[in-house]
mmCIF file of C-alpha atoms in Angstrom:
data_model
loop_
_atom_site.group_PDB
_atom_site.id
_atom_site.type_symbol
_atom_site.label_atom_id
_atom_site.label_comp_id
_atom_site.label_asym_id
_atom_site.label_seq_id
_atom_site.Cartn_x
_atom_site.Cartn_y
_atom_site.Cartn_z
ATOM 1 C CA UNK A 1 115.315 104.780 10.370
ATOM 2 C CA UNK A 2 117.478 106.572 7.970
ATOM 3 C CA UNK A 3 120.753 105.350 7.334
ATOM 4 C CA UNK A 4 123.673 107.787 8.074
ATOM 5 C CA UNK A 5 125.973 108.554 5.467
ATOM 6 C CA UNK A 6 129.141 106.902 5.205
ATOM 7 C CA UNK A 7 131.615 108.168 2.795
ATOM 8 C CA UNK A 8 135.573 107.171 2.254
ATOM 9 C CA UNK A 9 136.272 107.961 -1.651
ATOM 10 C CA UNK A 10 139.464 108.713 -2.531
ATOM 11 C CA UNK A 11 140.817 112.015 -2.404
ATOM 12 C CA UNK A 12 138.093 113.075 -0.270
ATOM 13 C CA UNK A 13 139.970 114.603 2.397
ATOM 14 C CA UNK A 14 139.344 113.114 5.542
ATOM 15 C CA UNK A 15 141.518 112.170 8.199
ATOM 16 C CA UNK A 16 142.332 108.365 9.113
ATOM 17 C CA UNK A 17 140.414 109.473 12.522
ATOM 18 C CA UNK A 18 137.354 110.487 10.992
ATOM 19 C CA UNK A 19 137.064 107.557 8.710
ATOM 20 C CA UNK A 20 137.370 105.229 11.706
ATOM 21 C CA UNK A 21 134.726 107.431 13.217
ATOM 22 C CA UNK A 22 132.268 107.410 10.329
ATOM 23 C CA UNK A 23 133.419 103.003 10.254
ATOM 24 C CA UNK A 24 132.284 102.609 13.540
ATOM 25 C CA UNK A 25 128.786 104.613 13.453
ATOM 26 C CA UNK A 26 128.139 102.882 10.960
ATOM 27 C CA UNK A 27 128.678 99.885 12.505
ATOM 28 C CA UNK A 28 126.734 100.313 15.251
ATOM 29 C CA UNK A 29 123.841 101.905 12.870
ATOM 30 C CA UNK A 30 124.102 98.009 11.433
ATOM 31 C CA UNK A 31 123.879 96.243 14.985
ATOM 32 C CA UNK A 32 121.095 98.757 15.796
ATOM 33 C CA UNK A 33 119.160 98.319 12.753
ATOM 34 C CA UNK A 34 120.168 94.669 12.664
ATOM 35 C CA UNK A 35 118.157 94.601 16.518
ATOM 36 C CA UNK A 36 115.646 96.121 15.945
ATOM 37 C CA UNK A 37 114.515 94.001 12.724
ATOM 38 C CA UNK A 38 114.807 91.002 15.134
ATOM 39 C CA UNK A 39 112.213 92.596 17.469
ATOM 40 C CA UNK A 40 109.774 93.381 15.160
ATOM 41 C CA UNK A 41 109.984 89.908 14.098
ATOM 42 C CA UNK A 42 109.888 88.373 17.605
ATOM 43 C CA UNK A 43 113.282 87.762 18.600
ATOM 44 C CA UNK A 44 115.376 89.114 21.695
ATOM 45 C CA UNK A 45 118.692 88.941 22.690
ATOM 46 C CA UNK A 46 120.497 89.806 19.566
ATOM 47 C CA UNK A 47 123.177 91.815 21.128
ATOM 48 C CA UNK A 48 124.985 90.188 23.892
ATOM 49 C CA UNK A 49 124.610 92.215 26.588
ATOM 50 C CA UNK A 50 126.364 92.777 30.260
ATOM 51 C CA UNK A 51 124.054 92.065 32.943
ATOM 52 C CA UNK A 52 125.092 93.312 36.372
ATOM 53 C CA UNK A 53 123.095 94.393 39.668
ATOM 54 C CA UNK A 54 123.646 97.445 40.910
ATOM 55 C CA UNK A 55 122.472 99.600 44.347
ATOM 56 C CA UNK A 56 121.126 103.013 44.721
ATOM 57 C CA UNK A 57 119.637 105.173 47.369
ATOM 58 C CA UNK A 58 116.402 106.829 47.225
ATOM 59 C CA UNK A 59 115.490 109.493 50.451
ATOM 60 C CA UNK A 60 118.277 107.535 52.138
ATOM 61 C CA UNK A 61 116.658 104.079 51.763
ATOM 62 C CA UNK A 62 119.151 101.319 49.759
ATOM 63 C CA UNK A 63 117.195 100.114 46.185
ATOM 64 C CA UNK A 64 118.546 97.161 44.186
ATOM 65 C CA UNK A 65 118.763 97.298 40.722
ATOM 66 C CA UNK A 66 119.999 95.639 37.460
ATOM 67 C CA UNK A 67 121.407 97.202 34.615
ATOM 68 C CA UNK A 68 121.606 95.889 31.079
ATOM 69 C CA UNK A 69 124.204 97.127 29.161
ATOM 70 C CA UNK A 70 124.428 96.565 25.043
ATOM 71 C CA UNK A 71 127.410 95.232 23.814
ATOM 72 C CA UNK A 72 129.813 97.182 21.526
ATOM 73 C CA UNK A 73 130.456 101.077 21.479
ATOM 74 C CA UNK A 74 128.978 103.099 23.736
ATOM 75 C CA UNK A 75 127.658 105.331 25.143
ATOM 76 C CA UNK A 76 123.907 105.083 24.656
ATOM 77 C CA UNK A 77 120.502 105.755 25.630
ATOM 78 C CA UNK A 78 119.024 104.917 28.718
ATOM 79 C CA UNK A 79 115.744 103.585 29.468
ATOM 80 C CA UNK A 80 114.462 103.293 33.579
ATOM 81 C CA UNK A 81 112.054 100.346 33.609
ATOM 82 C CA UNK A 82 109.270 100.749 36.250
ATOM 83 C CA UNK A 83 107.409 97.498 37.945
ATOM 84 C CA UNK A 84 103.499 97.088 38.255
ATOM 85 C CA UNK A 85 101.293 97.254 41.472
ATOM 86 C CA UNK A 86 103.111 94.868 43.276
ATOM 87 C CA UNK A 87 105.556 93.401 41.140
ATOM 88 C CA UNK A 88 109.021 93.312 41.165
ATOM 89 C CA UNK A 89 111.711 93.898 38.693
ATOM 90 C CA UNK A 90 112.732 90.199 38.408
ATOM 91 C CA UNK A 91 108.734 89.527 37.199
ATOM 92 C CA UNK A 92 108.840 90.554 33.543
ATOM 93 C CA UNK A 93 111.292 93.150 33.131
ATOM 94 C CA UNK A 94 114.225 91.331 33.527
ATOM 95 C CA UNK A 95 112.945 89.943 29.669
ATOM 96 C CA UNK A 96 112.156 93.678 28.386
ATOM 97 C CA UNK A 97 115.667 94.577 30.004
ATOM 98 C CA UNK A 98 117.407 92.377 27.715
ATOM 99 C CA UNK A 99 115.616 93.266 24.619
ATOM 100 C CA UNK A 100 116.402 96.812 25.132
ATOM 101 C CA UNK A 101 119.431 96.553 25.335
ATOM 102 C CA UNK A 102 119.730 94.266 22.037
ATOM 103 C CA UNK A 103 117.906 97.299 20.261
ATOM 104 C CA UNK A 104 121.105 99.780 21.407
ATOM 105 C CA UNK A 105 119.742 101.017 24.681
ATOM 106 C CA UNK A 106 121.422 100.825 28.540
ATOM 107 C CA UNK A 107 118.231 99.398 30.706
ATOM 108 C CA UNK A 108 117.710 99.898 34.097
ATOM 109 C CA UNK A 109 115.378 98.102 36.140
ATOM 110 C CA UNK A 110 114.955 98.468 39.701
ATOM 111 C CA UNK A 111 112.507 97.535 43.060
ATOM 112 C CA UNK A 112 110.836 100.182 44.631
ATOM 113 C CA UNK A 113 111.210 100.616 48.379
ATOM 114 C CA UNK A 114 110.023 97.633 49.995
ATOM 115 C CA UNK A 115 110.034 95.330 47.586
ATOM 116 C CA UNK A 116 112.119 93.030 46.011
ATOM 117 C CA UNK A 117 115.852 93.132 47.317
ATOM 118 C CA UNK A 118 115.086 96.810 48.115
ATOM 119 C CA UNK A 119 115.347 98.017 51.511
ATOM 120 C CA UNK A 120 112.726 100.044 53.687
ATOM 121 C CA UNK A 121 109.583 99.105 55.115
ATOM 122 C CA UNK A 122 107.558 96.205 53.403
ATOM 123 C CA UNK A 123 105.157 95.845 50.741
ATOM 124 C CA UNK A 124 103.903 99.525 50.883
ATOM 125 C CA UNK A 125 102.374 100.814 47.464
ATOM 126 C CA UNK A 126 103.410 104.714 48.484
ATOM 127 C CA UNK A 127 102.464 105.834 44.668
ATOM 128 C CA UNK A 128 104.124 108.994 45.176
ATOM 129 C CA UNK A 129 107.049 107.611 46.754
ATOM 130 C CA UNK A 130 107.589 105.271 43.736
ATOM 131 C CA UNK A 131 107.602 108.343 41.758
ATOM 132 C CA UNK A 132 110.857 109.695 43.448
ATOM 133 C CA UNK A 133 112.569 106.449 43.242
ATOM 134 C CA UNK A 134 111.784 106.463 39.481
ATOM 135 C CA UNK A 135 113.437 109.771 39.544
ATOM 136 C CA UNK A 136 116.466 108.696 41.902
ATOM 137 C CA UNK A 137 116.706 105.801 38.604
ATOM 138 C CA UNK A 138 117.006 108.582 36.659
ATOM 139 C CA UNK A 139 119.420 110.260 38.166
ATOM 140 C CA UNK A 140 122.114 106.929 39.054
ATOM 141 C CA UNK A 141 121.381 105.757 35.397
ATOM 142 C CA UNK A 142 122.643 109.363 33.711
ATOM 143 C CA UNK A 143 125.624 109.343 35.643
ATOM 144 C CA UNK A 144 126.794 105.633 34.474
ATOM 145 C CA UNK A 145 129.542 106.295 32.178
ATOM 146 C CA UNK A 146 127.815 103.840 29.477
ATOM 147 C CA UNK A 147 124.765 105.979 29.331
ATOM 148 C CA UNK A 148 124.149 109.488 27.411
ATOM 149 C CA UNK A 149 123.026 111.192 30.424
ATOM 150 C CA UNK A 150 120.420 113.533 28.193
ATOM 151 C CA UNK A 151 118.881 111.037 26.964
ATOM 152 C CA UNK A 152 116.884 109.219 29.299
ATOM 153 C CA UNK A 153 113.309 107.675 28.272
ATOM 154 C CA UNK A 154 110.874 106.059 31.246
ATOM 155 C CA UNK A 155 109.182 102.762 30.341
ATOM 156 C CA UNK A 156 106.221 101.063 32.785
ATOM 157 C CA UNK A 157 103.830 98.423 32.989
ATOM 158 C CA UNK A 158 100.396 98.225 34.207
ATOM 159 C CA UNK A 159 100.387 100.199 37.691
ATOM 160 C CA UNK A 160 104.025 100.931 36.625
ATOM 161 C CA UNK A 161 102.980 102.660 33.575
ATOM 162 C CA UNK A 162 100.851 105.403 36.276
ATOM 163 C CA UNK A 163 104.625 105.337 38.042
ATOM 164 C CA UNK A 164 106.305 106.311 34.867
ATOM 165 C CA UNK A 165 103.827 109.041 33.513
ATOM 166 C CA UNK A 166 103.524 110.820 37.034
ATOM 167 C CA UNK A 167 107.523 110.841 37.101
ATOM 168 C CA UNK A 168 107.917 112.130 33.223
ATOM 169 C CA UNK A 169 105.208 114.982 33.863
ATOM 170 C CA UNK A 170 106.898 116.564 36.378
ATOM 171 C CA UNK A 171 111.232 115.525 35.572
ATOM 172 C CA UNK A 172 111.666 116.603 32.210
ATOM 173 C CA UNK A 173 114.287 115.112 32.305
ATOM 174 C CA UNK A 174 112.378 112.000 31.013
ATOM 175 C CA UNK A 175 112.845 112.220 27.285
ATOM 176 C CA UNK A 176 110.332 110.135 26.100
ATOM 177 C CA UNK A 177 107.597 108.034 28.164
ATOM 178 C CA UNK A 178 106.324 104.317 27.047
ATOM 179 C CA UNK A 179 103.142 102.818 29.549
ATOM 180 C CA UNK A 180 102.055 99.543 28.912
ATOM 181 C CA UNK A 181 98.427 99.137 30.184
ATOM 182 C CA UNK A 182 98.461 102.120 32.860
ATOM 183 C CA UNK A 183 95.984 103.157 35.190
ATOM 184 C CA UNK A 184 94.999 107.146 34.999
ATOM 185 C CA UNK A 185 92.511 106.966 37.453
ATOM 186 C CA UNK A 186 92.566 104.790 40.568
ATOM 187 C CA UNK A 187 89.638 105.339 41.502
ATOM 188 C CA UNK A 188 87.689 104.437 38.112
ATOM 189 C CA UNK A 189 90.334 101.272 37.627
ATOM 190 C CA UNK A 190 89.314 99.999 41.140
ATOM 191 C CA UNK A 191 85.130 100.848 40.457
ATOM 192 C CA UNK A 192 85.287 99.597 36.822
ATOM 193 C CA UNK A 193 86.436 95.995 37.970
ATOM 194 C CA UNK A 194 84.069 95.701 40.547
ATOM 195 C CA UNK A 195 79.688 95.379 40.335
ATOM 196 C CA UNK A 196 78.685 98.815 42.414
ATOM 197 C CA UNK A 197 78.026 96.705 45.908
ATOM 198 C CA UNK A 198 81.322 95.573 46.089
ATOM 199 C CA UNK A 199 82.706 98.641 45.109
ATOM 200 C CA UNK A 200 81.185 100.279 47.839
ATOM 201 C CA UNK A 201 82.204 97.785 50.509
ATOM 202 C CA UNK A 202 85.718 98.003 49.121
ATOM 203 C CA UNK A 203 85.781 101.491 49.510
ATOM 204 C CA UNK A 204 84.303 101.431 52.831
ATOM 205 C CA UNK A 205 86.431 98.482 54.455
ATOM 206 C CA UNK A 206 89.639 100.906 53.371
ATOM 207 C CA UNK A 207 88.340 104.117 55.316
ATOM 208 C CA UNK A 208 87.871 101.645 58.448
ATOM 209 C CA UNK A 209 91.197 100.252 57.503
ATOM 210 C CA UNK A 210 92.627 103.875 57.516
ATOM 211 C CA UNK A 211 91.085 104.859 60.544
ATOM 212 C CA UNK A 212 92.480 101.848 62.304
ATOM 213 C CA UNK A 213 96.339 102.597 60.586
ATOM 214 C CA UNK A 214 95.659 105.946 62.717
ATOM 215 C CA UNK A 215 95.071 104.624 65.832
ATOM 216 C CA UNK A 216 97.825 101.399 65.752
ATOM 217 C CA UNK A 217 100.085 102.593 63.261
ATOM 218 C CA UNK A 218 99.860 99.379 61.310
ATOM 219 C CA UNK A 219 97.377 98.448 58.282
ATOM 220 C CA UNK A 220 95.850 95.179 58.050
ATOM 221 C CA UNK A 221 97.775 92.441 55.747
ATOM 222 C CA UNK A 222 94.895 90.859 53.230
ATOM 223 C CA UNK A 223 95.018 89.062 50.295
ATOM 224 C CA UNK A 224 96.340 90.285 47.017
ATOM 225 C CA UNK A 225 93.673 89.474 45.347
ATOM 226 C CA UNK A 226 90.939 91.189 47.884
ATOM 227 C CA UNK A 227 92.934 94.362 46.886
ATOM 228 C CA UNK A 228 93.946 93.688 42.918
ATOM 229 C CA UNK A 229 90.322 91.923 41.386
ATOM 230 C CA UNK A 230 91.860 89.563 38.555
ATOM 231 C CA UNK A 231 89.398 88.589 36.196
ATOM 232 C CA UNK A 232 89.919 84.377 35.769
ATOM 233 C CA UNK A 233 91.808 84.731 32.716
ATOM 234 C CA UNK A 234 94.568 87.141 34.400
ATOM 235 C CA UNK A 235 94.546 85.281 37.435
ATOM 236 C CA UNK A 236 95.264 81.988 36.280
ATOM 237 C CA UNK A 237 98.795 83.407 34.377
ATOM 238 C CA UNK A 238 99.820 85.842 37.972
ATOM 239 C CA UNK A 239 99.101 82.694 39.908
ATOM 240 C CA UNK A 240 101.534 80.673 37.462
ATOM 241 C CA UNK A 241 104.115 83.446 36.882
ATOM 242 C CA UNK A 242 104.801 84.096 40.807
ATOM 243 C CA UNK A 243 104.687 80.211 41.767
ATOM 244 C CA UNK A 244 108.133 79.694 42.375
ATOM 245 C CA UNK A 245 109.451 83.556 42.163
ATOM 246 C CA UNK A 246 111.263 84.665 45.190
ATOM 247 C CA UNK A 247 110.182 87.901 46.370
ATOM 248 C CA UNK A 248 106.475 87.917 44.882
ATOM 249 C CA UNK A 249 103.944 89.318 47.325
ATOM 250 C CA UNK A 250 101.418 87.318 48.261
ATOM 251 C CA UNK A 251 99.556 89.868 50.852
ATOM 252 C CA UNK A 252 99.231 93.886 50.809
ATOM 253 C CA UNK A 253 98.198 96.249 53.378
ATOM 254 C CA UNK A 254 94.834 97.766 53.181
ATOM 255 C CA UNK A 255 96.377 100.771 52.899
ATOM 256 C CA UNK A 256 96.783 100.072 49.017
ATOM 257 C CA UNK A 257 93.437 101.282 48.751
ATOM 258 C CA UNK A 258 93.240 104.363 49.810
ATOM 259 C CA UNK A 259 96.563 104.765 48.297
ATOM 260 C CA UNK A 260 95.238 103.686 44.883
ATOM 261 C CA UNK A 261 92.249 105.861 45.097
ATOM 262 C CA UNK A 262 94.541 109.090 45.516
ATOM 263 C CA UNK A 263 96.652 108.553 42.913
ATOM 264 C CA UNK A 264 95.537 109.500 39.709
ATOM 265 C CA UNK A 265 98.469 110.210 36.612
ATOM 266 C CA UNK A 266 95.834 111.893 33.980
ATOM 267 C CA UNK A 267 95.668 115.032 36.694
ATOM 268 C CA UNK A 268 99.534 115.713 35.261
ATOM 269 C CA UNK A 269 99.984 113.692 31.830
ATOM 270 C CA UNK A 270 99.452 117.046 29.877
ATOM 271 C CA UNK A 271 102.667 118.305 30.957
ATOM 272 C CA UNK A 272 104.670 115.917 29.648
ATOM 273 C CA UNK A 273 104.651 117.111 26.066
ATOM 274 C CA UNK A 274 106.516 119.143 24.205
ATOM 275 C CA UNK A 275 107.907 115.287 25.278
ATOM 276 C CA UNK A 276 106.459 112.014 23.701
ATOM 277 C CA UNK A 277 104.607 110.045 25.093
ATOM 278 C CA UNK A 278 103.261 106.458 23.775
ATOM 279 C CA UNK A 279 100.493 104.517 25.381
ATOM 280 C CA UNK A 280 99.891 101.080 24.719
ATOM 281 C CA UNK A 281 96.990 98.652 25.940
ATOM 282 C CA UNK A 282 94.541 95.828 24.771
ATOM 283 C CA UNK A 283 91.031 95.832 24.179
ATOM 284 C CA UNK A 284 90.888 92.385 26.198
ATOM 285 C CA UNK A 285 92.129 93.810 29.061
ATOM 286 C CA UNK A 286 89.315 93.108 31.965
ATOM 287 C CA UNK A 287 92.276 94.036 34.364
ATOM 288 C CA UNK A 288 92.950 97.586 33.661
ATOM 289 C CA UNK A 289 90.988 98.401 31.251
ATOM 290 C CA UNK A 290 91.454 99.822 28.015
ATOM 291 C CA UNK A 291 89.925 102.986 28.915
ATOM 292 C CA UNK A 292 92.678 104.043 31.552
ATOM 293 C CA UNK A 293 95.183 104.212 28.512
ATOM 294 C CA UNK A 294 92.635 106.121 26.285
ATOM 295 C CA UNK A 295 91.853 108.409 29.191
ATOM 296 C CA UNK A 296 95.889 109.258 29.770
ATOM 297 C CA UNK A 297 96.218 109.827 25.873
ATOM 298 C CA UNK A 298 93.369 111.879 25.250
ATOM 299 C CA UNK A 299 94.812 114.291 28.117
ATOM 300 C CA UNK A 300 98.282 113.958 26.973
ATOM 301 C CA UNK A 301 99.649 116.720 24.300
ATOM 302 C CA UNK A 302 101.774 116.147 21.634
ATOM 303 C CA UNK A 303 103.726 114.206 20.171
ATOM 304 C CA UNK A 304 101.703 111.367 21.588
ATOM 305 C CA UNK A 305 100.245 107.802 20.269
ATOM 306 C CA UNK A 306 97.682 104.821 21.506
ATOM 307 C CA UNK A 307 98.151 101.458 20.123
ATOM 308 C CA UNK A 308 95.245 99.369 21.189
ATOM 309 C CA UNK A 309 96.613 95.553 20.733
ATOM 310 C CA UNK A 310 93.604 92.601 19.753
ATOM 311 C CA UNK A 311 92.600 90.096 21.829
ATOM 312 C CA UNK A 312 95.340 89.392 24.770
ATOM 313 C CA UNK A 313 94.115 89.820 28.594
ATOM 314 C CA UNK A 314 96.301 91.744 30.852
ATOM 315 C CA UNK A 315 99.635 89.716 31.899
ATOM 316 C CA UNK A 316 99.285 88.241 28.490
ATOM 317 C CA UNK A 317 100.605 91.713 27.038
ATOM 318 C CA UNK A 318 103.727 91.043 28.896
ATOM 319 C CA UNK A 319 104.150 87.735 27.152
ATOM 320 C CA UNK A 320 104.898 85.966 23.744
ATOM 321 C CA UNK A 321 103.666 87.368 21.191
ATOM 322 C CA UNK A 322 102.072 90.337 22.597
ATOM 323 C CA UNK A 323 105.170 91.469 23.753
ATOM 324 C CA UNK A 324 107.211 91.694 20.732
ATOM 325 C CA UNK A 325 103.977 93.665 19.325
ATOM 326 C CA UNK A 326 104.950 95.796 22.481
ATOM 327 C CA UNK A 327 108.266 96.052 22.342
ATOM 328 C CA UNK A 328 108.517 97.152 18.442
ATOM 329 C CA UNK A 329 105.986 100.110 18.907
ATOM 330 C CA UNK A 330 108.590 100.795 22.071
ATOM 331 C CA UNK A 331 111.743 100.788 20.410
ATOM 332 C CA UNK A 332 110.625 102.821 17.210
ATOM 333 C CA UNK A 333 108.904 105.091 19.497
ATOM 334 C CA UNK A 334 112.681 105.811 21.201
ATOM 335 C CA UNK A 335 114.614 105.744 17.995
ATOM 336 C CA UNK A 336 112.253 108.663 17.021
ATOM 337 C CA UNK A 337 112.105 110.678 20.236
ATOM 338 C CA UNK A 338 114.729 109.486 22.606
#
């Protein structure tokens, strides 16, 4: 990051206005900088920040949302934060909130319809419906007066990562696009985690499923983890991160699988550029696999990137230390392009 030039000789003809200017640029060039150093070296929260939930409405329905705001002179960039498959904003991105906005950038996180504090009808995945209410995000974090309304970037993880490419590719509005371990195709994610038998009875219990939805109107509640196949390592850290979280889902509708078979981000990702978009995942994944991240960035035009972290399963990416690996490729991947 260059620094910006800062000059106040004598005799040099500016105004006391424009020297105050050129003081406090500088300034917050230092605080920036200052963040940002801490991140790469594993620290968060460097800039107090302001904290403070917020509503918004997406196709009429009531979302909750909290924004984090950096301290000192504003206004800055915003970044919209999207959740996983069926997380919720208070399950890991309340911690990437913060950190954003210690590296100079207003943070928005937010649960999609249904989940969370948001209103409208329960614990449906609705991929393309969590596309608008990225957008609707968009929009209510450009018009707070502490964000720079043109420059908006879109950050997700896991599932949310498919959320935040499918919403960049088609609102260009989305500056610049960070997914953390995404899916591009949800019908190879859901196939590659499963032996071919039980791929096929998966597939075939959500057409009966569907079928059934038709006739009732309701889908059948199951087990998350009939749905969302953890591999043990990934399982044993979900199971221990929503223990005593308020709000995690427990059970999904069978509906999430024909849902997840439909949706599939790499169809669109080439439209994104001339915008940037970074992908990041880990070649211990046996969640999503690596190849879902590889698959959206060899689609993808550019100005585009893949880091490929060492050795961390999936949730683990979302935790100490693989997550200030993750957020330093983030925030000099917005300093550059957002």
């Amino acid at each position: 990051m260059s620094r910006p030039a800062v000059r106040m000789t004598a005799g040099s003809g500016a105004s006391g206005s424009t020297a105050m200017t050129r003081v406090r640029t500088f300034r917050v060039w230092r605080e920036r900088e200052s963040a940002r150093q801490c991140l790469v070296l594993g620290a968060s929260n460097t800039l107090p920040a302001v904290e403070k939930p917020v509503t918004f409405f997406s196709a009429g329905t009531r979302l909750a949302g909290d924004l984090y705001v950096p301290d000192g002179p504003g206004p800055w960039p915003g970044v919209v934060l999207c959740c996983g498959y069926t997380g919720i904003k208070d399950l890991y991105l309340n911690d990437m909130g913060r950190r954003m906005s210690s590296a100079g950038y207003v943070a928005l996180t937010f649960d999609y319809k249904g989940w969370g504090q948001s209103e409208g009808p329960r614990l449906r995945l609705a991929p393309y419906g969590r596309v608008e209410d990225t957008q609707a995000a968009m929009t209510f974090l450009g018009l707070q007066p502490e964000a720079i309304a043109d420059r908006i970037g879109l950050y997700g993880i896991s599932y949310g990562g498919s959320t935040a490419t499918f919403a960049a590719a088609i609102d260009s509005r989305a500056r610049a696009i960070v997914s953390v371990t995404g899916v591009g195709d949800g019908a190879r994610w859901m196939r590659n985690v499963r032996y071919p038998w039980e791929y096929r009875d998966f597939i075939a219990r959500g057409h009966r499923d569907w079928e059934e939805q038709v006739i009732s109107g309701a889908s059948t509640m199951a087990e998350r983890a009939e749905v969302l196949k953890h591999d043990p390592r990934s399982a044993k850290i979900a199971a221990q991160a929503r223990k005593n979280l308020k709000g995690a889902a427990m059970e999904v509708p069978l509906e999430f699988i024909h849902e997840t078979l439909a949706f599939r981000p790499e169809w669109v990702v080439d439209r994104i550029s001339p915008r940037a978009a970074l992908f990041i995942t880990s070649d211990a994944d046996e969640l999503v696999l690596p190849e879902e991240s590889a698959a959206l960035f060899s689609r993808a035009g550019e100005p585009r990137k893949l880091v490929t972290l060492k050795g961390y399963g999936h949730y683990e990416v979302f935790n100490r230390p693989a997550i200030d690996e993750v957020m330093a490729e983030t925030i000099a991947w917005y300093e550059r392009y957002l």
